C-alpha positions as CSV (number, residue, x, y, z in Angstrom):
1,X,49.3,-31.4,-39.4
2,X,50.4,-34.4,-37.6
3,X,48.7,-35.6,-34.2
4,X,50.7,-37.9,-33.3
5,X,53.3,-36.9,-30.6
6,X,56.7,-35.9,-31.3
7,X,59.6,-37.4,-29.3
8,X,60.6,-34.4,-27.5
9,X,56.6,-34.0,-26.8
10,X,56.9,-37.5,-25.2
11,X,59.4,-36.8,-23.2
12,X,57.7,-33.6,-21.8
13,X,54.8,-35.5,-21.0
14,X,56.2,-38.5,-19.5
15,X,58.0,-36.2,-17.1
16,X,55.5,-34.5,-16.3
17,X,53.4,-36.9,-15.4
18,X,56.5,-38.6,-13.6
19,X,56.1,-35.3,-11.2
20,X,52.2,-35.5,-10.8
21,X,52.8,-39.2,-9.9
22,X,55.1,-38.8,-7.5
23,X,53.3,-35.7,-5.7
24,X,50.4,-37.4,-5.4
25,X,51.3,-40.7,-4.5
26,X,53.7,-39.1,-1.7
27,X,51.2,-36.9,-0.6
28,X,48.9,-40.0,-0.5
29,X,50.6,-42.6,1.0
30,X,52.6,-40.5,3.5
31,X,51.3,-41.2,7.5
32,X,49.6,-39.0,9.2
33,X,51.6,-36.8,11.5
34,X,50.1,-37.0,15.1
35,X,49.3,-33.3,16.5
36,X,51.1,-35.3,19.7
37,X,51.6,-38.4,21.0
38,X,52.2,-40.2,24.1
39,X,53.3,-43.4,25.1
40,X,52.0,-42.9,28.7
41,X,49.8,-40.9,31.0
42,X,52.3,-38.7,32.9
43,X,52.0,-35.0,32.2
44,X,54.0,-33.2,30.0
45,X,54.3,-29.5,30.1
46,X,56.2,-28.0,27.6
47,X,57.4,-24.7,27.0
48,X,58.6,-23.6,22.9
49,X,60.5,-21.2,21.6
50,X,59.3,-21.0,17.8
51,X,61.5,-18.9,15.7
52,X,59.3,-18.9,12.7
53,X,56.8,-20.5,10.6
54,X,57.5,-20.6,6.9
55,X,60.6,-18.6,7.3
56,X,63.5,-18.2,9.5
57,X,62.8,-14.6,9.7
58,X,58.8,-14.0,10.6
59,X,56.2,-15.7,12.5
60,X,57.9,-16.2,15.7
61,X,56.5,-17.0,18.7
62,X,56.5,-19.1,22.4
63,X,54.1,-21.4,22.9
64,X,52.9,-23.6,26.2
65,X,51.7,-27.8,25.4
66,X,49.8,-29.4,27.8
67,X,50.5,-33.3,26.3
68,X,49.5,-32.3,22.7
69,X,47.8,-29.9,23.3
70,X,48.6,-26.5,23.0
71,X,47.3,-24.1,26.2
72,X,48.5,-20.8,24.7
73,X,50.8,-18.8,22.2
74,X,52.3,-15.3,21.9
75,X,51.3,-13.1,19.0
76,X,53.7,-13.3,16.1
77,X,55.7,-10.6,16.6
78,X,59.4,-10.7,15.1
79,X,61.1,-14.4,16.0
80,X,62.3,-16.1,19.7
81,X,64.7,-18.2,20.2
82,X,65.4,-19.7,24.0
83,X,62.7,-19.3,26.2
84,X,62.9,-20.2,29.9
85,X,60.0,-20.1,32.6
86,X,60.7,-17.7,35.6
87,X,59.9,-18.1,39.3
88,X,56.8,-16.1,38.8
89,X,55.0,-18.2,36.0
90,X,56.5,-15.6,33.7
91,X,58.6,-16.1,30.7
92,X,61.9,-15.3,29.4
93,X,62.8,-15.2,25.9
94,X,65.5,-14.0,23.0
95,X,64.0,-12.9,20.3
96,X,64.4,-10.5,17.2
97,X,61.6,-7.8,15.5
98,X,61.5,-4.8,12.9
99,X,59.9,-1.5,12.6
100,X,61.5,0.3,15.4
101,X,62.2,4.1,15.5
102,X,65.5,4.4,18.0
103,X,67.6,3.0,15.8
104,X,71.1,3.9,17.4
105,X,73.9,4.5,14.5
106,X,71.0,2.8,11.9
107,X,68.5,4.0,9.3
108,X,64.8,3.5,10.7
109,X,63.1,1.6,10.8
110,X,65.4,-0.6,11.8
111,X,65.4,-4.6,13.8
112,X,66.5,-4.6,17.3
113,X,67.3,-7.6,19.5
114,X,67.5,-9.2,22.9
115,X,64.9,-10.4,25.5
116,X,61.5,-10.2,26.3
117,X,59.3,-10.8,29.6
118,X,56.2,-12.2,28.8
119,X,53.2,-12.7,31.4
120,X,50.6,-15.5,29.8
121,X,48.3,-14.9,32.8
122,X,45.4,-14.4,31.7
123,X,46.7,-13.6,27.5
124,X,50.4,-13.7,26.8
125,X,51.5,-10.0,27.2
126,X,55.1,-9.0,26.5
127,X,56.1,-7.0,30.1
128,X,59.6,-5.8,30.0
129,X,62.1,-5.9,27.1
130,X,65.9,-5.0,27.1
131,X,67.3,-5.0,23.1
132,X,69.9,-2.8,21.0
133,X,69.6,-2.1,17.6
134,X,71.3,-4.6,14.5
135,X,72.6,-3.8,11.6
136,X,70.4,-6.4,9.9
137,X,67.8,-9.3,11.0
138,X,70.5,-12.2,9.5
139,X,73.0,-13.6,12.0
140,X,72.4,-10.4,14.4
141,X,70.0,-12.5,17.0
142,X,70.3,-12.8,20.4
143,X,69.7,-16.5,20.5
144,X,69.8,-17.6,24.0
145,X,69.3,-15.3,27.7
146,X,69.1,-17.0,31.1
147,X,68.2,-15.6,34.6
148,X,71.0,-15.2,37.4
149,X,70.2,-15.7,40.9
150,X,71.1,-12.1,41.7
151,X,68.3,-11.2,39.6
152,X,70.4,-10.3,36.6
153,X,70.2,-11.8,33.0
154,X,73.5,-13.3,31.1
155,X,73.0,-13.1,27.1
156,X,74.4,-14.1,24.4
157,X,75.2,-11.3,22.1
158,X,75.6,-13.0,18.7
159,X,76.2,-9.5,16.9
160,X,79.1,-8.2,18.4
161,X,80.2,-11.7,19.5
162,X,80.3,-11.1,23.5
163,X,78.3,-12.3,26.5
164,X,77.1,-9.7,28.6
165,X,75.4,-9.6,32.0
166,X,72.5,-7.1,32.4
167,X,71.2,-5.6,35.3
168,X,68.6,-3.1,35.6
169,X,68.7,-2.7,32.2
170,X,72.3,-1.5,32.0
171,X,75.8,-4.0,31.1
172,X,77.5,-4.5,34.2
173,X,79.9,-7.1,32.8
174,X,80.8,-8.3,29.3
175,X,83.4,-11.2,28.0
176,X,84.5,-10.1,24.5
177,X,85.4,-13.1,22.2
178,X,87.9,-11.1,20.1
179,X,90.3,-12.3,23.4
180,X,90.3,-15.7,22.3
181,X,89.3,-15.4,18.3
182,X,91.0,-13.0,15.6
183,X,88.4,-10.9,15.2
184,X,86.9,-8.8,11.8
185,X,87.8,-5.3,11.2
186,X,83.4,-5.1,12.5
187,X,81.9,-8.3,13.4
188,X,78.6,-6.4,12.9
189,X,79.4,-7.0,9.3
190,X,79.5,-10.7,8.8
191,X,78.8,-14.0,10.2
192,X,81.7,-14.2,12.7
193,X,81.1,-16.6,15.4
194,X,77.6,-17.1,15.7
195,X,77.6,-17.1,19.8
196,X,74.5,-18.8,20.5
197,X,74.0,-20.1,23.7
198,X,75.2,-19.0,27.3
199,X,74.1,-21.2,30.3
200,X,75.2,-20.4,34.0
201,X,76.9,-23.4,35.3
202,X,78.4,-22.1,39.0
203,X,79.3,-19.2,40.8
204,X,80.4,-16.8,37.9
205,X,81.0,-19.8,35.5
206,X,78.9,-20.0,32.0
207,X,78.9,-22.8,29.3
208,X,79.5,-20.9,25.8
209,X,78.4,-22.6,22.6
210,X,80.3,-20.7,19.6
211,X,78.9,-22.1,16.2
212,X,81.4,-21.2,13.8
213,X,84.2,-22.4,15.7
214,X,82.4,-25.7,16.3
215,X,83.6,-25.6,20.2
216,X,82.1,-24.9,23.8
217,X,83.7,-22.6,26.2
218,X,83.8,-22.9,29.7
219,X,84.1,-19.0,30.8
220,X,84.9,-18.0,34.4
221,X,84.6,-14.3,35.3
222,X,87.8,-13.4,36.6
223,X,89.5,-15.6,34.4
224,X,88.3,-15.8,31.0
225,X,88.1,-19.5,29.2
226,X,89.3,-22.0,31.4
227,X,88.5,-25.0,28.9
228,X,88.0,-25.6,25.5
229,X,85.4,-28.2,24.5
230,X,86.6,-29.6,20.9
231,X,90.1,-27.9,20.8
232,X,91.9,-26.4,18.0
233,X,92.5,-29.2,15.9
234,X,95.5,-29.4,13.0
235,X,93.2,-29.2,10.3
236,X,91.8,-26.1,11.2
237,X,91.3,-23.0,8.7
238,X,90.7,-19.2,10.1
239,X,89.1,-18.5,6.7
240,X,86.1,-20.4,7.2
241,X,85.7,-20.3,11.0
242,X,86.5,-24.0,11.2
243,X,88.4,-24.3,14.9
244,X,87.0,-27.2,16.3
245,X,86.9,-30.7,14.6
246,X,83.6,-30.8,12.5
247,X,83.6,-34.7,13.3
248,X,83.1,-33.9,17.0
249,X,81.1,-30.4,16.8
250,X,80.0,-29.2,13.9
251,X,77.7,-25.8,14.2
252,X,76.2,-26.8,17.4
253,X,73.2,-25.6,19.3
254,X,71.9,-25.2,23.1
255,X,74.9,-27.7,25.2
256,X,73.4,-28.8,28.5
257,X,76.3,-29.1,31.4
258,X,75.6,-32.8,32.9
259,X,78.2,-32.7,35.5
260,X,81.8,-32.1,35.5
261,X,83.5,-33.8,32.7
262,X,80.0,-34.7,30.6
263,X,77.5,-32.4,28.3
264,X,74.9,-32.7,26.1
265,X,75.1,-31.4,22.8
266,X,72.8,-30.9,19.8
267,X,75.5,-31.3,17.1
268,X,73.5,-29.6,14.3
269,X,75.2,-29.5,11.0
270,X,76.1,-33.5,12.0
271,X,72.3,-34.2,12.5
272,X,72.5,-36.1,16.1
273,X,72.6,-35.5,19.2
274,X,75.4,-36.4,21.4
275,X,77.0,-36.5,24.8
276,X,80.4,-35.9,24.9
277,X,82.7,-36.6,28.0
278,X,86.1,-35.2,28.6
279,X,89.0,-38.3,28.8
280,X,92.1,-38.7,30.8
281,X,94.2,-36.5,28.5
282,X,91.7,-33.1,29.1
283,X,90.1,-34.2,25.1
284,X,86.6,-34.7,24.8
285,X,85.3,-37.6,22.7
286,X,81.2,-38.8,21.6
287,X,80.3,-41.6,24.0
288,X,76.3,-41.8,23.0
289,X,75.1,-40.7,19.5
290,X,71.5,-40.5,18.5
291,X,70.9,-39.8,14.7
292,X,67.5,-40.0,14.8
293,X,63.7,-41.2,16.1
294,X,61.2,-43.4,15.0
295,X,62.5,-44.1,12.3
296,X,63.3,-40.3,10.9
297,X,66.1,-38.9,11.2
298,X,67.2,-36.0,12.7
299,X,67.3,-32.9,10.4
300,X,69.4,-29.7,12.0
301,X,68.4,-30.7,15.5
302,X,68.8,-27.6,17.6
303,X,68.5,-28.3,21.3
304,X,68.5,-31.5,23.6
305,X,67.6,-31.8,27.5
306,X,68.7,-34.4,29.7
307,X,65.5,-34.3,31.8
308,X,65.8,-35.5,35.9
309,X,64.1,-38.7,35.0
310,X,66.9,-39.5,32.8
311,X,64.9,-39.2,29.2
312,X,66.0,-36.8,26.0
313,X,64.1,-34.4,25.2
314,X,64.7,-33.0,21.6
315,X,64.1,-30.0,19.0
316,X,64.4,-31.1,15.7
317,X,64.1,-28.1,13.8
318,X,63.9,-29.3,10.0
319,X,61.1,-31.8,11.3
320,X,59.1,-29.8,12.9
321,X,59.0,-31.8,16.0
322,X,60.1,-32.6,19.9
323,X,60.1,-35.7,20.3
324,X,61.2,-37.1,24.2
325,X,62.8,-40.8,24.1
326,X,64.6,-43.1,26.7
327,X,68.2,-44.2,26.7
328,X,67.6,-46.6,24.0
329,X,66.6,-43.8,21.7
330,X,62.6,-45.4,22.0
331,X,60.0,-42.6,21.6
332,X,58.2,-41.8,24.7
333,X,56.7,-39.0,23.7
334,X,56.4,-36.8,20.5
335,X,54.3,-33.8,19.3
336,X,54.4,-32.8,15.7
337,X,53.9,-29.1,14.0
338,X,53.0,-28.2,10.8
339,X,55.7,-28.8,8.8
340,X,56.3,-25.3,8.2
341,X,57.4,-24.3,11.7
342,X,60.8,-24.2,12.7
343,X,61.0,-25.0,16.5
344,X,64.4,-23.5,18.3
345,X,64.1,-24.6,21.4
346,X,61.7,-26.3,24.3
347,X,61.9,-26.6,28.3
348,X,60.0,-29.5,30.0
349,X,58.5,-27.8,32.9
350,X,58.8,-27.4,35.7
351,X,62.3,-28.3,35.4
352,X,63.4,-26.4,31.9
353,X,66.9,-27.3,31.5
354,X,68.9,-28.3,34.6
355,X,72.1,-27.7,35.0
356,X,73.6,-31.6,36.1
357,X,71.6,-34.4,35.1
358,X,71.6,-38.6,34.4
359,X,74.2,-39.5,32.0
360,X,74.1,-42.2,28.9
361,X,78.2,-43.0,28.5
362,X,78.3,-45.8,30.5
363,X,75.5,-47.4,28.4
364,X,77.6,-46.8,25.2
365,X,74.8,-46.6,23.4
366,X,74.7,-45.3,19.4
367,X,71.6,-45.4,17.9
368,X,70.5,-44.7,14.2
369,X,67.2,-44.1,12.4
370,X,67.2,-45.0,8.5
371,X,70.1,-44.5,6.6
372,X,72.0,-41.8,4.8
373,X,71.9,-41.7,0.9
374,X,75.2,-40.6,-0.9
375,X,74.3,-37.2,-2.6
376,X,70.4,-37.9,-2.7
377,X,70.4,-37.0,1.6
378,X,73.1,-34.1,1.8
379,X,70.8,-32.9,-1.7
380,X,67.7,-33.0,0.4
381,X,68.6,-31.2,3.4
382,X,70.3,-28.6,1.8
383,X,67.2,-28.0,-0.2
384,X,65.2,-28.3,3.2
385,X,67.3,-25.6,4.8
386,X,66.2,-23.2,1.8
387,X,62.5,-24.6,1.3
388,X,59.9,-25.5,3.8
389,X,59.1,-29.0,2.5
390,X,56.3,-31.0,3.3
391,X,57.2,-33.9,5.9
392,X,56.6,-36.9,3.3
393,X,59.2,-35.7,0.7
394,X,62.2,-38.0,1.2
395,X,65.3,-39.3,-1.1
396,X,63.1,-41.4,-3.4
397,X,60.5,-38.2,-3.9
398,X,64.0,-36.0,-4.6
399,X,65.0,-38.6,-7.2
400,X,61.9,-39.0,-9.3
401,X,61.6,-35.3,-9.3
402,X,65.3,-35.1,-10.8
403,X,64.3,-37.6,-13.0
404,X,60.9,-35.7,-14.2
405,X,63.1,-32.9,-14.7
406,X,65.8,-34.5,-16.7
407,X,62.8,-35.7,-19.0
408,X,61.2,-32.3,-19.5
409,X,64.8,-31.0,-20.1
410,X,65.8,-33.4,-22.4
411,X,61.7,-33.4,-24.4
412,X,62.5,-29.1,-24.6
413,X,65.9,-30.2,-26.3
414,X,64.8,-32.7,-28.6
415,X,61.4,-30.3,-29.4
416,X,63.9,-27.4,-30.5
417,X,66.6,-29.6,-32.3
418,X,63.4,-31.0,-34.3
């Protein structure tokens, strides 16, 4: 029998060790990601809403940074989303679990969802919680829940598409979406709308973020929707949810109010963030972009504050990292996770997320990190959206790895023709 290697052997081998090559060199060569870094000596206090580690649908938690460091974190219990320090040091989040017995019109065990109370002092204890049971854990989540001054909670009720106001533990008021938006025959049933954010704004007025329909709502009790961030645009198609143009909002996250006629946005699906302010005809338009931060960038960046000393602070989910920059888009501060965490959503403390803060539009700046790839980058983050990968793997790692594949593919070919 012949030793020597056959070509379709060769080609098996070459791509193979084309693979090991490339994994090991990446993994080599890639920097070190800082646990966090500062670029000064003023405190940061940061408060996190983890909504998993690994997966989107387990290993949840809220977590408290001092700098880098982090001070304390709840047990993994189910996943949070929006998490906002109370008054009384405790905190407030949406989140989702399984397992439970009172299961309403649902087999048990089944997932419920809403918000929790949690009281760190002295170990983070969850104190009071107010959910409803889901029909299942995808799509079903209350993502967002904020305090009222009446002592009341408004929530954003992403599985039957509505914001409700709770008190005591009971609804005392509820905005149904199906006013403005054809609904399903049971929005329980699909991805509708994908409500995912609710912030009080003024007296009885809420900022609505609905995802699917790429637009912001401004909702007054009373009244209904009194304006309509990213309008209906001609292109729009019912079928897919499309409402809004996807070039100004596309599947957005966590809209901070700057004033009247300004907000914040983390546009997530476009990978930026922007601020968009409303023009003389009632349209809203981008005037400041940011695509990314020293030198990454973004990847499905799911919340940005405009913090009182006029800085950015921003989740970006896919990255595993907050990073905090100034109006040029230069890092001030950044803390990095393992890369298998998916951050939701974080509140500089003590100020969390005010409502009215600096803007950038008169600056008109648009800032970039890195540049975009035709098919390699869209390839890469839609395979990060299904797969935790490691932090180093970037267009060239993708394209070797198709390349080791298309050897080992073509060696298997050759091997069986032969």
């Amino acid at each position: 029998m012949s030793s020597r290697l056959g070509t379709g052997d060769a080609l098996v081998v070459l791509g193979c060790l084309c693979f090991l090559t490339t994994a090991v060199a990446g993994a080599a060569l890639s920097p070190t990601a800082p646990a966090g870094a500062t670029a000064s000596d003023e405190a940061r206090t940061t408060l996190v809403g983890v909504q998993g580690v690994g997966s989107y649908h387990d290993g949840g938690s809220v977590r408290l940074l001092d700098g880098g460091e982090e001070q304390w974190r709840t047990s993994t219990d189910g996943v949070y989303f929006d998490v906002t320090r109370l008054d009384n040091g405790s905190v407030l989040a949406g989140f989702m679990a399984d397992g439970y017995q009172n299961c309403g019109p649902y087999s048990s065990p089944c997932f419920r969802t809403g918000f929790r109370i949690i009281d760190p002092d002295p170990s983070p204890e969850v104190t009071y919680e107010w959910s409803f049971p889901v029909r299942n854990r995808v799509a079903s989540e209350v993502h967002d829940v904020e305090p009222l001054p009446d002592g009341g909670f408004v929530v954003a009720d992403m599985e039957h598409e509505r914001i409700v106001v709770v008190e005591d533990g009971e609804v005392t008021w509820q905005w149904n979406a199906s006013t403005r938006y054809d609904p399903p025959a049971d929005p329980t049933t699909t991805d509708w709308l994908h409500i995912n954010d609710v912030d009080r704004i003024g007296d009885g007025r809420f900022l609505v973020s609905v995802r699917n329909a790429n637009q912001l709502l401004v909702l007054q009790r009373g009244e209904g929707v009194v304006e309509v961030i990213n309008a209906d645009h001609d292109d729009a198609s019912d079928d897919d949810g499309l409402v809004g143009d996807p070039n100004v909002l596309y599947h957005q996250h966590n809209p901070q109010w700057l004033g009247d006629g300004a907000v914040l946005v983390a546009d997530s699906e476009n990978h930026r963030v922007v601020e968009l302010h409303r023009t003389d005809d009632g349209s809203w338009e981008p005037v400041w972009v940011l695509r990314g931060a020293a030198g990454q960038r973004f990847d499905w960046p799911r919340d940005a504050d405009r913090l009182p000393n006029g800085n950015t602070l921003i989740t970006d989910t896919r990255n595993a990292r907050l990073v905090e920059i100034n109006a040029s888009g230069t890092v001030v501060w950044e803390h990095q996770f393992d890369y298998r965490t998916l951050p939701y959503e974080a509140d500089r403390l003590p100020t969390g997320e005010p409502v009215g803060a600096p803007t950038y539009g008169d600056a008109g700046t648009m800032t970039a990190a890195g540049s975009q790839i035709p098919v390699l980058t869209p390839l890469l983050r839609l395979l990060s959206a299904a797969v935790r990968l490691p932090l180093w793997v970037g267009e060239i790692h993708l394209f070797l790895t198709l390349v080791s594949i298309a050897f080992v593919g073509s060696g298997l070919v050759v091997r069986w023709r032969e």
